[in-house]
Amino acid sequence: MSESATTDRTPGERADVCVVGAGPAGALVAHSLARRGHDVVVLEAGERFDPASEERRMERHLRPGYGPLSVWDMGGPRDAYTAPGERHYPLNAARVKGVGGTTLHWQGMVFRFHESDFASWPLDYADLRPYYGKAEREMGVAGADDNPFAPPREEPFPLPAFPPSHSDSVFADACERLGVAMHSVPNARNSEPNDGRGQCVGYGTCKPVCPSGAKYSADVHVRKAEAEGARVVDRAPVQRLVHDDAGDRVTAAVYATPDGRTHRQTAREFVLAAGGVEIPRLLLLSRSERYPDGLANRSGAVGRYFMDHLFAGMGGTVDRRTRQHHVGFMTSECHQFYEDPTRATSGTEGGIPAWSGDGPEPGSLKLEFLNYAGPTPVGLALDADEWGDSLLASMREAYGNSVGMGALAGQRPRKENRVELDPSTTDDHGNPVPAIHWRVDDRTLATLRRANEIQRAILDELGADVTWRVGPGNTGPAFHHMGTTRMGTDPTSSVVNPQLRTHDLQNLSVASSSVFVTSGALNPTLTIAALALKAADHVDERL
């Protein structure tokens, strides 16, 4: 930890805005409002990590003596949860509590949702289009306008795209023969020096840590917000929100500090930006006589309609070198099957066959070409029982010819998928922990089967020896928490309005993927950022 023991965590005077959470949404809201002259306080449950510790955190990731939660100091009573649903949800496997939030360990892919993704939302792509452009500039997105299936743009990407990897080139000929379109992946990482940070140098450990700082992390905007006068208080988990006698406005955020004390930060406006699990938990913990079912929960939708993206994958080996793990992120993928995953393609080798499954038709999916399939050299060496020249010969034989594909499939919003409180288990402050009830419906399983069908056709065309598969029976989440404070125009069925303000309280906004109405099948962070910038504009209008 970089902080001193004398860090002042006592509340300031009544602020203009109190932001809960210092991840990408909270950091962008804080910076946007602070640079317009507003007095902003950010309360973050986790610590402020020292950037100088990131090489050590990379070592924790690579060395077998450390568990995955140790990379960013997750676990223990603070991060306790339960998962009593049909399918266990491994919440702590991919979240970080700290200044920067999950962008400290994300892979860094950023997409605009397709226009069709907004069909059930109370706003459309045109409403978010200017905010998407601003979010790309703020985050420094590297990309190319080569995706024929992407929504329209108003300007080029801020930075040039990363070139296709060698692994991508292995796939390219097979995809061309099958009529499958490959295109670049927009990445929130520097392809050239930008915003005071250097370009990517290829550590290859992007998820869970980028020691060079080339990948965007929200602590970038935390520092910018502080330069504009914002105050950021770390290790200050908010315990509950307090409202006025009329129940119309939030008056204070009650937070704890490491010395065992609690404090009240008052503000004119409050913005919740703590993610799709902790935001509904906080609202449920803030129940009162006026709101016995939880704050902002007149609709009963707080915590409901929890969604994630599910992963499908397949891979194996080919009889040529693929340079696996030379790139720690994706440089090519395919949105060709996004709108219509049942479609067939025509190509010189027959193409991809149309969907032939029974039951529900699959939903949206995106295909990914993995640059990091197969074992790493470090992993092979650590698992080996030999040394010296013998080990080197074995590694040369086993490493460097792996290929793999991934895919994301979106879930539909279902009321029974939810986050609620579990009073049988408490955190380090005695509060009920989040309980995640989660199941995967038949339509999503059909989408995963379709993704596997397409992947198998491409790998067969490559002549790959398929050795692994992730599909309907062994899928897992992408850890994109969505839907738990959904947006809508009807206060009886939604939590926030299209301006991201809660229906029930006049000065409480939510900036998070928790407001998503549907999930699509694309990584959500750019949409989170766009909505955060939109929320900041509306807060500014009210101040």
PDB file of C-alpha atoms in Angstrom, residues 360-457:
ATOM      1  CA  PRO A 360     -34.941 -22.022 -29.190  1.00  0.00           C
ATOM      2  CA  GLU A 361     -32.963 -20.138 -31.792  1.00  0.00           C
ATOM      3  CA  PRO A 362     -29.646 -18.712 -30.578  1.00  0.00           C
ATOM      4  CA  GLY A 363     -29.219 -15.053 -29.657  1.00  0.00           C
ATOM      5  CA  SER A 364     -26.452 -12.548 -30.362  1.00  0.00           C
ATOM      6  CA  LEU A 365     -22.878 -13.774 -30.313  1.00  0.00           C
ATOM      7  CA  LYS A 366     -19.453 -12.494 -31.229  1.00  0.00           C
ATOM      8  CA  LEU A 367     -16.500 -14.643 -32.244  1.00  0.00           C
ATOM      9  CA  GLU A 368     -12.978 -14.107 -30.927  1.00  0.00           C
ATOM     10  CA  PHE A 369      -9.610 -15.237 -32.283  1.00  0.00           C
ATOM     11  CA  LEU A 370      -7.400 -15.880 -29.271  1.00  0.00           C
ATOM     12  CA  ASN A 371      -3.756 -14.847 -29.206  1.00  0.00           C
ATOM     13  CA  TYR A 372      -3.144 -16.689 -25.959  1.00  0.00           C
ATOM     14  CA  ALA A 373      -4.477 -20.209 -26.504  1.00  0.00           C
ATOM     15  CA  GLY A 374      -2.510 -23.146 -25.178  1.00  0.00           C
ATOM     16  CA  PRO A 375       0.112 -23.339 -22.434  1.00  0.00           C
ATOM     17  CA  THR A 376       2.577 -20.564 -21.669  1.00  0.00           C
ATOM     18  CA  PRO A 377       6.327 -21.208 -21.607  1.00  0.00           C
ATOM     19  CA  VAL A 378       6.331 -20.379 -17.903  1.00  0.00           C
ATOM     20  CA  GLY A 379       3.496 -22.806 -17.249  1.00  0.00           C
ATOM     21  CA  LEU A 380       5.200 -25.593 -19.173  1.00  0.00           C
ATOM     22  CA  ALA A 381       8.464 -25.074 -17.327  1.00  0.00           C
ATOM     23  CA  LEU A 382       6.842 -24.991 -13.912  1.00  0.00           C
ATOM     24  CA  ASP A 383       4.844 -28.156 -14.555  1.00  0.00           C
ATOM     25  CA  ALA A 384       7.752 -30.119 -16.004  1.00  0.00           C
ATOM     26  CA  ASP A 385       9.681 -32.866 -14.218  1.00  0.00           C
ATOM     27  CA  GLU A 386      12.852 -32.340 -16.222  1.00  0.00           C
ATOM     28  CA  TRP A 387      15.611 -29.757 -16.433  1.00  0.00           C
ATOM     29  CA  GLY A 388      18.203 -28.236 -18.713  1.00  0.00           C
ATOM     30  CA  ASP A 389      18.483 -29.350 -22.332  1.00  0.00           C
ATOM     31  CA  SER A 390      15.839 -32.018 -21.853  1.00  0.00           C
ATOM     32  CA  LEU A 391      13.320 -29.415 -20.626  1.00  0.00           C
ATOM     33  CA  LEU A 392      14.213 -27.072 -23.477  1.00  0.00           C
ATOM     34  CA  ALA A 393      13.667 -29.812 -26.049  1.00  0.00           C
ATOM     35  CA  SER A 394      10.307 -30.727 -24.544  1.00  0.00           C
ATOM     36  CA  MET A 395       9.187 -27.111 -24.496  1.00  0.00           C
ATOM     37  CA  ARG A 396      10.153 -26.650 -28.125  1.00  0.00           C
ATOM     38  CA  GLU A 397       8.030 -29.665 -28.952  1.00  0.00           C
ATOM     39  CA  ALA A 398       4.990 -28.679 -26.838  1.00  0.00           C
ATOM     40  CA  TYR A 399       4.950 -24.908 -27.222  1.00  0.00           C
ATOM     41  CA  GLY A 400       4.084 -22.641 -30.108  1.00  0.00           C
ATOM     42  CA  ASN A 401       1.529 -24.490 -32.260  1.00  0.00           C
ATOM     43  CA  SER A 402      -1.676 -23.925 -30.263  1.00  0.00           C
ATOM     44  CA  VAL A 403      -4.738 -22.111 -31.615  1.00  0.00           C
ATOM     45  CA  GLY A 404      -7.991 -21.204 -29.992  1.00  0.00           C
ATOM     46  CA  MET A 405     -11.237 -19.350 -30.487  1.00  0.00           C
ATOM     47  CA  GLY A 406     -13.625 -17.757 -28.033  1.00  0.00           C
ATOM     48  CA  ALA A 407     -17.112 -16.295 -28.179  1.00  0.00           C
ATOM     49  CA  LEU A 408     -19.459 -14.285 -26.008  1.00  0.00           C
ATOM     50  CA  ALA A 409     -23.168 -15.019 -25.771  1.00  0.00           C
ATOM     51  CA  GLY A 410     -25.601 -12.637 -24.121  1.00  0.00           C
ATOM     52  CA  GLN A 411     -28.357 -13.488 -21.662  1.00  0.00           C
ATOM     53  CA  ARG A 412     -31.870 -12.115 -21.793  1.00  0.00           C
ATOM     54  CA  PRO A 413     -33.078 -10.275 -18.675  1.00  0.00           C
ATOM     55  CA  ARG A 414     -34.925 -12.657 -16.380  1.00  0.00           C
ATOM     56  CA  LYS A 415     -36.447 -11.564 -13.098  1.00  0.00           C
ATOM     57  CA  GLU A 416     -35.396 -14.700 -11.239  1.00  0.00           C
ATOM     58  CA  ASN A 417     -31.707 -13.991 -11.932  1.00  0.00           C
ATOM     59  CA  ARG A 418     -30.971 -11.599  -9.112  1.00  0.00           C
ATOM     60  CA  VAL A 419     -28.693 -10.151  -6.443  1.00  0.00           C
ATOM     61  CA  GLU A 420     -30.156 -10.050  -2.946  1.00  0.00           C
ATOM     62  CA  LEU A 421     -28.893  -9.928   0.634  1.00  0.00           C
ATOM     63  CA  ASP A 422     -27.875 -13.050   2.556  1.00  0.00           C
ATOM     64  CA  PRO A 423     -28.256 -12.287   6.275  1.00  0.00           C
ATOM     65  CA  SER A 424     -26.779 -15.678   7.165  1.00  0.00           C
ATOM     66  CA  THR A 425     -23.335 -14.443   6.085  1.00  0.00           C
ATOM     67  CA  THR A 426     -21.896 -11.043   6.967  1.00  0.00           C
ATOM     68  CA  ASP A 427     -18.918  -9.010   5.815  1.00  0.00           C
ATOM     69  CA  ASP A 428     -16.192  -7.384   7.908  1.00  0.00           C
ATOM     70  CA  HIS A 429     -18.633  -4.676   9.008  1.00  0.00           C
ATOM     71  CA  GLY A 430     -21.465  -7.011   9.935  1.00  0.00           C
ATOM     72  CA  ASN A 431     -23.545  -6.358   6.809  1.00  0.00           C
ATOM     73  CA  PRO A 432     -25.325  -9.140   4.904  1.00  0.00           C
ATOM     74  CA  VAL A 433     -23.270 -10.181   1.871  1.00  0.00           C
ATOM     75  CA  PRO A 434     -24.585 -10.294  -1.693  1.00  0.00           C
ATOM     76  CA  ALA A 435     -26.268 -13.542  -2.710  1.00  0.00           C
ATOM     77  CA  ILE A 436     -26.294 -14.214  -6.449  1.00  0.00           C
ATOM     78  CA  HIS A 437     -29.103 -16.327  -7.870  1.00  0.00           C
ATOM     79  CA  TRP A 438     -28.107 -17.242 -11.408  1.00  0.00           C
ATOM     80  CA  ARG A 439     -29.146 -19.749 -14.019  1.00  0.00           C
ATOM     81  CA  VAL A 440     -28.471 -20.052 -17.736  1.00  0.00           C
ATOM     82  CA  ASP A 441     -31.593 -20.305 -19.880  1.00  0.00           C
ATOM     83  CA  ASP A 442     -32.154 -22.549 -22.900  1.00  0.00           C
ATOM     84  CA  ARG A 443     -31.760 -19.739 -25.422  1.00  0.00           C
ATOM     85  CA  THR A 444     -28.310 -18.878 -24.089  1.00  0.00           C
ATOM     86  CA  LEU A 445     -27.329 -22.555 -24.174  1.00  0.00           C
ATOM     87  CA  ALA A 446     -28.440 -22.669 -27.802  1.00  0.00           C
ATOM     88  CA  THR A 447     -26.239 -19.629 -28.516  1.00  0.00           C
ATOM     89  CA  LEU A 448     -23.263 -21.398 -26.988  1.00  0.00           C
ATOM     90  CA  ARG A 449     -23.931 -24.496 -29.109  1.00  0.00           C
ATOM     91  CA  ARG A 450     -24.084 -22.334 -32.230  1.00  0.00           C
ATOM     92  CA  ALA A 451     -20.803 -20.643 -31.307  1.00  0.00           C
ATOM     93  CA  ASN A 452     -19.176 -24.053 -30.943  1.00  0.00           C
ATOM     94  CA  GLU A 453     -20.560 -25.118 -34.342  1.00  0.00           C
ATOM     95  CA  ILE A 454     -18.956 -22.119 -36.053  1.00  0.00           C
ATOM     96  CA  GLN A 455     -15.702 -22.527 -34.152  1.00  0.00           C
ATOM     97  CA  ARG A 456     -15.520 -26.212 -35.067  1.00  0.00           C
ATOM     98  CA  ALA A 457     -16.024 -25.449 -38.765  1.00  0.00           C
TER      99      ALA A 457
END
